[in-house]
Amino acid sequence: MPVYRAGRTGADVARERGIRGAVKLASNESPHNPLPSVRAALEVAIGDINRYPDVKAARLAAAVADQVGVATTTGVAVGAGSTGLLLQLAEAYLGPSDDVVTPSPSFEGYAFAARLRGASLVRVPLAGSQADVAAMVGAITERTKVVVIAEPNNPTGTLVGGEALQRLVEETASRCLLVIDEAYVEFARGADQLDAVACARRHPHVVVLRTFSKAHGLAGLRVGYAIGDPAVIAAIDRVGAPFAVNTLAQTAACVSLGAGAELWDRVDAIVERRTRLERALRERGWSVPDPRANFVWLPAGSASRSLASSLEQHGVITRPVPDHGVRVTIGGPTASDRFLNAFASCVDQLELTTAWQLPVADDARFVLDVLDELELIDRVDGFAVDDAARARARAAVADLVAGELHGARRDVATGALRRVAADAGGRLSKVVAPRAIAARLPPQSPHVVPTNSGQ
Ligand SMILES: Cc1ncc(COP(=O)(O)O)c(C=O)c1O
């Protein structure tokens, strides 16, 4: 029987290694206590727990429908976390002769749900740190019942973005279900995202999963929801255990959905800390893929297990994915510094520079410069960069950071930066940013395709 492996806890580390006071950055939880408004509502709701919960979670389903903009609650299923909903989906749709196609590595719950039903999981390797949509499409056969993709992906934190995901939507239509797992959607922030809910409204084979465990900080209460075609939602609901979503979970989720700034200030703080950590790593010469969730991915390859073990020895619990990387959750205000100090202490003992799957040292710093230039383009007044041009520029950098830089040299980075400059320059009314970029470019090497920098 498959076993779901949860992240290690401070208690595990204290018991097994005698290390006390370790910080847990292993399960992508929120570091915050419940919102004051949620806590207050829970204190009232606790007075009712002698009664069974609302079996339909009707108030929560209506609040979700209202917030995401689906017309009726027949398009919303509430469940015991996304994991509970995944198991219901598996129960409703999968059997021993079926395949589930998913990127790999990705969230372990997919393998768990598929195997529980005796279905086979077809793992499609990531391209760099990102789901390879073309290869996923290629892996679909008549056995494929479900394609599931986490957007952003866990553990790498990358987004495939609207264009690629739209292709997956089209290629799966009338062939199988497409589950878009948006567990981390609140942290993703960007014009390159697909509006997955709109997609689920238009396409009956698309199901979106969301959870209150991450941005809403309610992992311990176990509540999430699915949005999809009423027929799919009915199939999910039919196999749900009665009363699986308890009264406290329903209450907390309703209040959290309506919390507004109280919640978003916290999410913003996590995104800010994520940006600081991402930057600190790149400044120290360690490239990381663009993080779009509440964690950062260290592509430590063959050194992943030993890196996580050494970090743990220094009191920082992370999540290794052996031979791929180490996932570090963004924690409270001091957690990233604790991680960075622990990381600095590990670096020398481990063969990290050879194992690291993205550029290190000068190449990594160059990536940081590229990103700085993009920020400059974003900030300078008067630039009439339309969203599409901006998205293309970002995509060029995403390629640079996430995929093509595997073993790449500065020339590749330079070429991509020139493309960014050209992309931006072609659509700008001023030329200062492309010039600023050009001024920072190293001399062009002969095999980089020259592009018009827009000046
Ligand atoms: C991509 C993804 N989906 C779903 C989940 C599970 O969330 P829940 O707590 O709602 O079961 C996780 C948890 O880590 C996740 O990373």
XYZ file of C-alpha atoms and ligand atoms in Angstrom:
471
model
C 0.000 0.000 0.000
C 1.389 3.453 -0.824
C 2.452 5.528 2.134
C 2.127 9.307 2.159
C 5.252 10.783 3.668
C 4.673 13.989 5.608
C 7.452 16.533 6.207
C 9.701 15.909 9.195
C 8.866 17.843 12.328
C 10.879 19.442 15.138
C 9.804 16.519 17.360
C 11.217 13.977 14.826
C 14.524 15.795 14.718
C 14.717 16.152 18.516
C 13.955 12.457 19.006
C 16.223 11.094 16.287
C 19.136 13.522 16.349
C 18.906 15.226 19.711
C 18.587 18.645 18.019
C 16.217 20.970 19.846
C 14.475 24.108 18.609
C 14.804 23.284 14.900
C 12.743 25.442 12.544
C 10.396 23.489 10.273
C 10.530 24.669 6.663
C 9.464 21.308 5.285
C 5.716 21.318 4.596
C 4.880 24.637 2.940
C 2.761 25.662 5.890
C 1.993 29.237 6.833
C 4.186 30.425 9.705
C 1.315 32.533 11.066
C -1.171 31.743 13.832
C -4.841 31.978 12.844
C -6.101 35.404 11.790
C -7.770 37.204 14.736
C -11.110 37.170 12.886
C -10.800 33.416 12.255
C -9.848 32.719 15.856
C -12.836 34.739 17.118
C -15.239 32.837 14.842
C -13.731 29.510 15.928
C -14.280 30.369 19.571
C -17.980 30.843 18.852
C -18.247 27.779 16.590
C -16.642 25.503 19.147
C -19.843 25.871 21.206
C -21.674 23.892 18.515
C -19.396 20.922 18.073
C -21.821 18.596 19.842
C -23.803 18.856 16.562
C -22.810 17.329 13.229
C -21.463 19.771 10.684
C -23.537 20.915 7.701
C -23.192 17.851 5.488
C -23.253 19.993 2.335
C -20.999 22.759 3.695
C -23.542 24.982 1.968
C -22.430 28.314 3.413
C -18.811 27.682 2.480
C -19.717 26.403 -1.008
C -21.795 29.547 -1.575
C -18.977 31.794 -0.334
C -16.531 30.048 -2.673
C -18.935 30.270 -5.628
C -19.410 33.960 -4.947
C -15.713 34.672 -4.613
C -14.491 32.763 -7.663
C -17.461 33.771 -9.794
C -19.241 30.529 -10.566
C -22.959 30.891 -10.915
C -24.153 28.232 -8.492
C -22.773 25.922 -5.871
C -23.313 23.006 -8.259
C -19.900 23.950 -9.655
C -18.164 23.759 -6.253
C -17.248 20.736 -4.117
C -15.891 21.249 -0.618
C -13.609 18.558 0.784
C -11.083 17.674 3.476
C -8.222 19.563 1.859
C -7.073 19.155 -1.726
C -5.809 15.758 -0.688
C -9.319 14.696 0.316
C -10.680 15.987 -2.977
C -7.943 14.203 -4.944
C -8.902 10.941 -3.269
C -12.564 11.577 -4.143
C -11.613 12.300 -7.754
C -9.588 9.105 -7.843
C -12.462 7.127 -6.339
C -14.905 8.582 -8.855
C -12.795 8.282 -11.994
C -9.930 5.794 -11.649
C -9.618 2.052 -11.791
C -6.826 -0.490 -12.345
C -6.719 -0.108 -16.124
C -6.334 3.687 -16.051
C -3.339 6.010 -16.276
C -2.767 9.334 -14.583
C -0.279 11.601 -16.351
C 1.623 14.081 -14.216
C 4.928 15.973 -14.229
C 7.683 14.581 -12.052
C 8.754 15.520 -9.500
C 5.469 16.949 -8.322
C 3.090 16.666 -5.378
C 3.239 13.169 -3.870
C -0.511 13.091 -3.290
C -1.076 12.319 -6.997
C 0.851 9.060 -6.805
C -0.879 8.182 -3.563
C -4.380 8.766 -5.001
C -3.626 6.857 -8.229
C -2.116 3.852 -6.463
C -4.947 3.606 -3.967
C -7.218 2.914 -6.952
C -4.736 0.577 -8.630
C -4.220 3.088 -11.469
C -0.774 3.705 -12.970
C 1.011 7.004 -12.614
C 2.820 8.113 -15.777
C 5.546 10.459 -14.576
C 6.706 12.956 -17.177
C 10.114 14.408 -16.220
C 10.280 18.177 -15.822
C 12.191 20.197 -18.401
C 14.676 21.871 -16.082
C 12.487 22.869 -13.154
C 9.275 23.275 -15.095
C 6.515 20.919 -16.227
C 7.111 19.818 -19.826
C 3.677 20.335 -21.342
C 4.620 19.032 -24.792
C 5.936 15.795 -23.279
C 2.832 15.506 -21.101
C 0.641 15.803 -24.178
C 2.801 13.140 -25.838
C 2.241 10.810 -22.875
C -1.560 10.843 -23.163
C -2.994 7.586 -24.507
C -6.408 5.972 -24.569
C -5.643 4.648 -21.050
C -5.255 8.177 -19.697
C -8.201 9.123 -17.486
C -6.683 12.088 -15.669
C -3.901 14.573 -16.325
C -2.939 16.480 -13.195
C -0.652 19.469 -12.956
C 0.211 21.677 -9.994
C 0.402 25.317 -11.042
C 2.724 26.464 -9.471
C 4.480 23.133 -9.177
C 5.465 21.576 -5.897
C 8.421 21.056 -5.252
C 10.054 23.354 -7.817
C 7.762 26.373 -7.354
C 7.632 27.123 -11.088
C 4.664 28.140 -13.185
C 4.162 26.844 -16.732
C 2.041 29.891 -17.471
C -1.040 30.656 -19.494
C 0.047 29.767 -22.992
C 1.390 26.294 -22.184
C -1.461 25.509 -19.837
C -3.992 26.587 -22.431
C -2.394 24.098 -24.787
C -2.820 21.379 -22.182
C -6.466 22.365 -21.791
C -7.019 22.049 -25.531
C -5.073 18.799 -25.937
C -6.961 17.097 -23.102
C -10.447 18.202 -24.191
C -12.720 15.209 -24.909
C -9.881 12.849 -24.010
C -9.584 12.929 -20.208
C -10.024 15.067 -17.107
C -7.485 17.828 -16.555
C -6.942 18.679 -12.891
C -5.229 22.022 -12.300
C -4.067 22.030 -8.704
C -3.787 25.635 -7.544
C -2.700 24.965 -3.968
C -0.302 27.934 -4.114
C -2.172 30.249 -6.459
C -2.303 33.154 -4.001
C 1.492 33.444 -4.061
C 1.945 33.221 -7.826
C 1.363 36.871 -8.786
C 1.768 37.552 -12.470
C 0.260 38.333 -15.817
C 1.549 34.998 -17.114
C -1.014 32.996 -15.116
C -3.932 31.220 -16.719
C -7.328 32.051 -15.261
C -7.943 28.411 -14.396
C -11.394 29.028 -12.942
C -12.530 30.744 -16.146
C -11.119 27.752 -17.971
C -13.104 25.339 -15.791
C -16.235 27.363 -16.553
C -15.665 27.012 -20.293
C -14.345 23.447 -20.449
C -16.277 20.618 -18.766
C -13.157 18.439 -18.517
C -11.194 20.959 -16.412
C -11.260 20.763 -12.602
C -9.476 23.309 -10.404
C -8.383 22.348 -6.890
C -7.683 24.899 -4.193
C -6.876 24.635 -0.512
C -7.085 26.617 2.712
C -3.880 24.927 3.925
C -1.339 27.317 2.412
C -2.075 31.057 2.029
C -5.041 30.829 4.420
C -2.926 29.071 7.033
C -5.526 26.447 7.966
C -3.569 23.254 7.227
C -4.550 21.712 10.556
C -8.273 22.029 9.834
C -8.237 20.149 6.486
C -10.416 22.050 4.048
C -10.242 22.793 0.335
C -12.491 23.023 -2.689
C -12.849 21.932 -6.295
C -14.376 23.983 -9.108
C -15.651 22.267 -12.199
C -18.499 21.163 -14.372
C -21.609 20.262 -12.319
C -21.444 16.642 -13.544
C -17.845 16.268 -12.347
C -18.630 18.024 -9.077
C -21.582 15.707 -8.512
C -19.327 12.687 -9.145
C -16.810 14.018 -6.602
C -19.527 14.732 -4.037
C -21.091 11.275 -4.443
C -17.982 9.549 -3.078
C -17.194 12.009 -0.273
C -17.401 10.703 3.282
C -20.407 12.326 4.964
C -19.400 15.124 7.375
C -15.732 14.962 6.233
C -15.380 18.744 6.557
C -15.944 19.565 10.215
C -17.744 22.561 11.669
C -14.582 24.397 12.695
C -13.054 23.951 9.242
C -16.199 25.240 7.511
C -16.396 28.249 9.840
C -12.720 29.160 9.584
C -12.693 28.816 5.792
C -15.752 31.067 5.394
C -14.224 33.784 7.570
C -10.822 33.489 5.923
C -12.347 33.807 2.435
C -13.848 37.137 3.458
C -10.859 38.370 5.481
C -9.498 40.687 2.786
C -6.495 42.826 3.810
C -6.030 40.965 7.073
C -5.147 37.882 5.029
C -3.470 39.536 2.057
C -1.007 41.454 4.247
C 0.266 38.103 5.450
C 0.484 36.653 1.964
C 2.341 39.792 0.819
C 4.799 39.372 3.687
C 5.546 35.806 2.583
C 6.046 36.905 -1.027
C 8.416 39.654 0.167
C 10.433 37.215 2.255
C 10.518 34.812 -0.680
C 11.920 37.558 -2.911
C 14.571 38.386 -0.311
C 15.620 34.751 0.017
C 15.680 34.178 -3.737
C 17.825 37.277 -4.136
C 20.151 36.389 -1.267
C 20.809 32.995 -2.819
C 21.509 34.444 -6.257
C 23.789 37.103 -4.763
C 25.742 34.339 -3.071
C 26.113 32.638 -6.425
C 23.362 29.994 -6.281
C 20.801 30.173 -9.075
C 17.300 29.094 -8.188
C 14.268 28.797 -10.465
C 11.837 31.692 -10.275
C 9.776 30.876 -7.166
C 6.036 31.435 -7.527
C 4.752 29.668 -4.390
C 5.600 29.924 -0.674
C 8.903 28.107 -1.014
C 12.219 28.205 -2.832
C 13.731 25.258 -4.689
C 17.422 24.467 -4.372
C 18.379 22.390 -7.423
C 21.079 20.471 -5.549
C 20.791 17.306 -7.701
C 22.812 14.399 -6.336
C 23.701 16.417 -3.211
C 20.056 16.949 -2.188
C 19.785 14.321 0.483
C 23.095 15.256 2.107
C 22.256 18.969 1.900
C 18.929 18.457 3.692
C 20.603 16.274 6.285
C 23.317 18.881 6.944
C 20.744 21.662 7.146
C 18.860 19.586 9.699
C 22.064 19.155 11.674
C 22.128 22.968 11.791
C 18.526 23.126 13.034
C 16.701 23.790 9.751
C 14.256 21.148 8.531
C 13.669 21.222 4.763
C 12.221 18.758 2.270
C 14.679 16.884 0.048
C 13.597 15.229 -3.178
C 16.507 12.819 -3.646
C 18.607 13.461 -6.772
C 16.554 16.512 -7.683
C 16.663 19.225 -5.049
C 15.673 20.579 -1.678
C 12.510 22.564 -1.037
C 12.664 25.344 1.547
C 9.391 26.817 2.819
C 9.252 30.544 3.527
C 8.775 30.788 7.269
C 8.527 33.573 9.827
C 10.580 36.780 9.861
C 13.841 35.160 11.041
C 13.520 31.772 9.329
C 15.255 32.721 6.081
C 18.272 34.052 7.970
C 18.464 30.854 9.957
C 18.308 28.926 6.715
C 20.966 31.109 5.026
C 23.337 30.716 7.977
C 22.819 26.957 8.004
C 23.293 26.829 4.233
C 26.543 28.806 4.466
C 27.805 26.304 7.043
C 26.985 23.335 4.782
C 28.313 24.602 1.491
C 31.959 23.806 2.058
C 31.447 20.239 3.247
C 29.290 19.226 0.289
C 30.097 19.011 -3.402
C 27.397 21.546 -4.079
C 28.880 23.489 -6.964
C 29.221 20.405 -9.130
C 25.846 18.959 -8.141
C 23.872 22.218 -8.534
C 21.710 21.962 -11.633
C 21.638 25.661 -12.466
C 24.486 28.145 -12.948
C 26.634 28.927 -9.951
C 28.978 31.768 -9.043
C 29.423 34.437 -11.761
C 26.764 32.941 -13.994
C 24.261 33.035 -11.148
C 25.129 36.654 -10.409
C 24.649 37.446 -14.061
C 21.140 36.021 -13.851
C 20.543 38.410 -10.976
C 21.712 41.299 -13.155
C 19.281 40.221 -15.858
C 16.457 40.268 -13.364
C 17.546 43.693 -12.098
C 17.346 45.029 -15.618
C 13.857 43.666 -15.983
C 12.872 45.388 -12.767
C 14.313 48.563 -14.236
C 12.173 48.172 -17.328
C 9.171 47.706 -15.062
C 9.964 50.740 -12.951
C 11.028 53.452 -15.383
C 8.198 55.892 -16.004
C 6.795 56.368 -19.429
C 7.480 52.927 -20.797
C 4.547 51.877 -22.839
C 5.307 48.175 -22.486
C 2.151 46.250 -23.058
C 1.399 43.223 -20.919
C 2.234 40.801 -23.709
C 5.686 42.321 -24.226
C 6.310 42.283 -20.515
C 5.192 38.656 -20.302
C 7.535 37.762 -23.191
C 10.428 39.461 -21.455
C 9.654 37.592 -18.255
C 9.332 34.348 -20.196
C 12.779 34.880 -21.705
C 14.182 35.212 -18.218
C 12.175 32.245 -16.998
C 13.749 30.177 -19.781
C 17.060 31.517 -18.774
C 16.664 30.648 -15.155
C 14.536 27.548 -15.254
C 15.518 25.557 -18.262
C 18.143 26.558 -20.718
C 20.712 27.445 -18.140
C 21.313 23.842 -17.246
C 25.049 23.743 -17.645
C 24.886 26.906 -19.718
C 27.471 29.626 -19.883
C 27.325 33.356 -19.833
C 26.795 33.496 -23.622
C 23.383 31.914 -23.267
C 22.454 34.411 -20.608
C 23.729 37.237 -22.758
C 21.746 36.072 -25.744
C 18.564 35.876 -23.708
C 19.193 39.283 -22.215
C 19.598 40.751 -25.671
C 16.285 39.205 -26.612
C 14.691 40.747 -23.539
C 16.115 44.120 -24.444
C 14.866 43.744 -28.017
C 11.442 42.656 -26.847
C 11.121 45.596 -24.542
C 12.842 48.062 -26.857
C 10.602 47.300 -29.797
C 7.624 48.513 -27.875
C 9.015 51.373 -25.872
C 8.573 55.051 -26.452
C 11.792 55.779 -24.603
C 15.106 54.026 -25.038
C 16.782 54.495 -21.735
C 16.158 51.015 -20.384
C 17.482 49.113 -23.404
C 20.515 51.386 -23.292
C 20.990 50.689 -19.639
C 20.803 47.010 -20.398
C 23.215 47.280 -23.291
C 25.702 49.149 -21.124
C 25.839 46.231 -18.746
C 26.178 43.513 -21.334
C 29.506 41.768 -21.559
C 31.103 41.812 -25.034
C 29.060 39.809 -27.466
C 30.527 36.460 -28.291
C 30.548 35.356 -31.953
C 27.936 32.611 -31.680
C 25.264 34.683 -29.964
C 22.670 35.696 -32.493
C 22.745 39.483 -32.587
C 19.419 41.153 -32.004
C 18.290 44.703 -32.349
C 18.438 46.106 -28.849
C 15.710 48.554 -29.713
C 17.851 51.659 -29.791
C 0.459 20.956 -5.040
C -0.227 20.560 -3.776
N -1.497 20.175 -3.833
C -2.160 19.815 -2.733
C -1.543 19.815 -1.497
C -2.309 19.323 -0.310
O -3.024 20.294 0.281
P -4.123 19.979 1.362
O -3.533 20.356 2.674
O -5.256 20.848 0.975
O -4.477 18.546 1.303
C -0.229 20.198 -1.382
C 0.427 20.187 -0.073
O 1.594 20.309 0.094
C 0.447 20.584 -2.563
O 1.724 20.940 -2.524
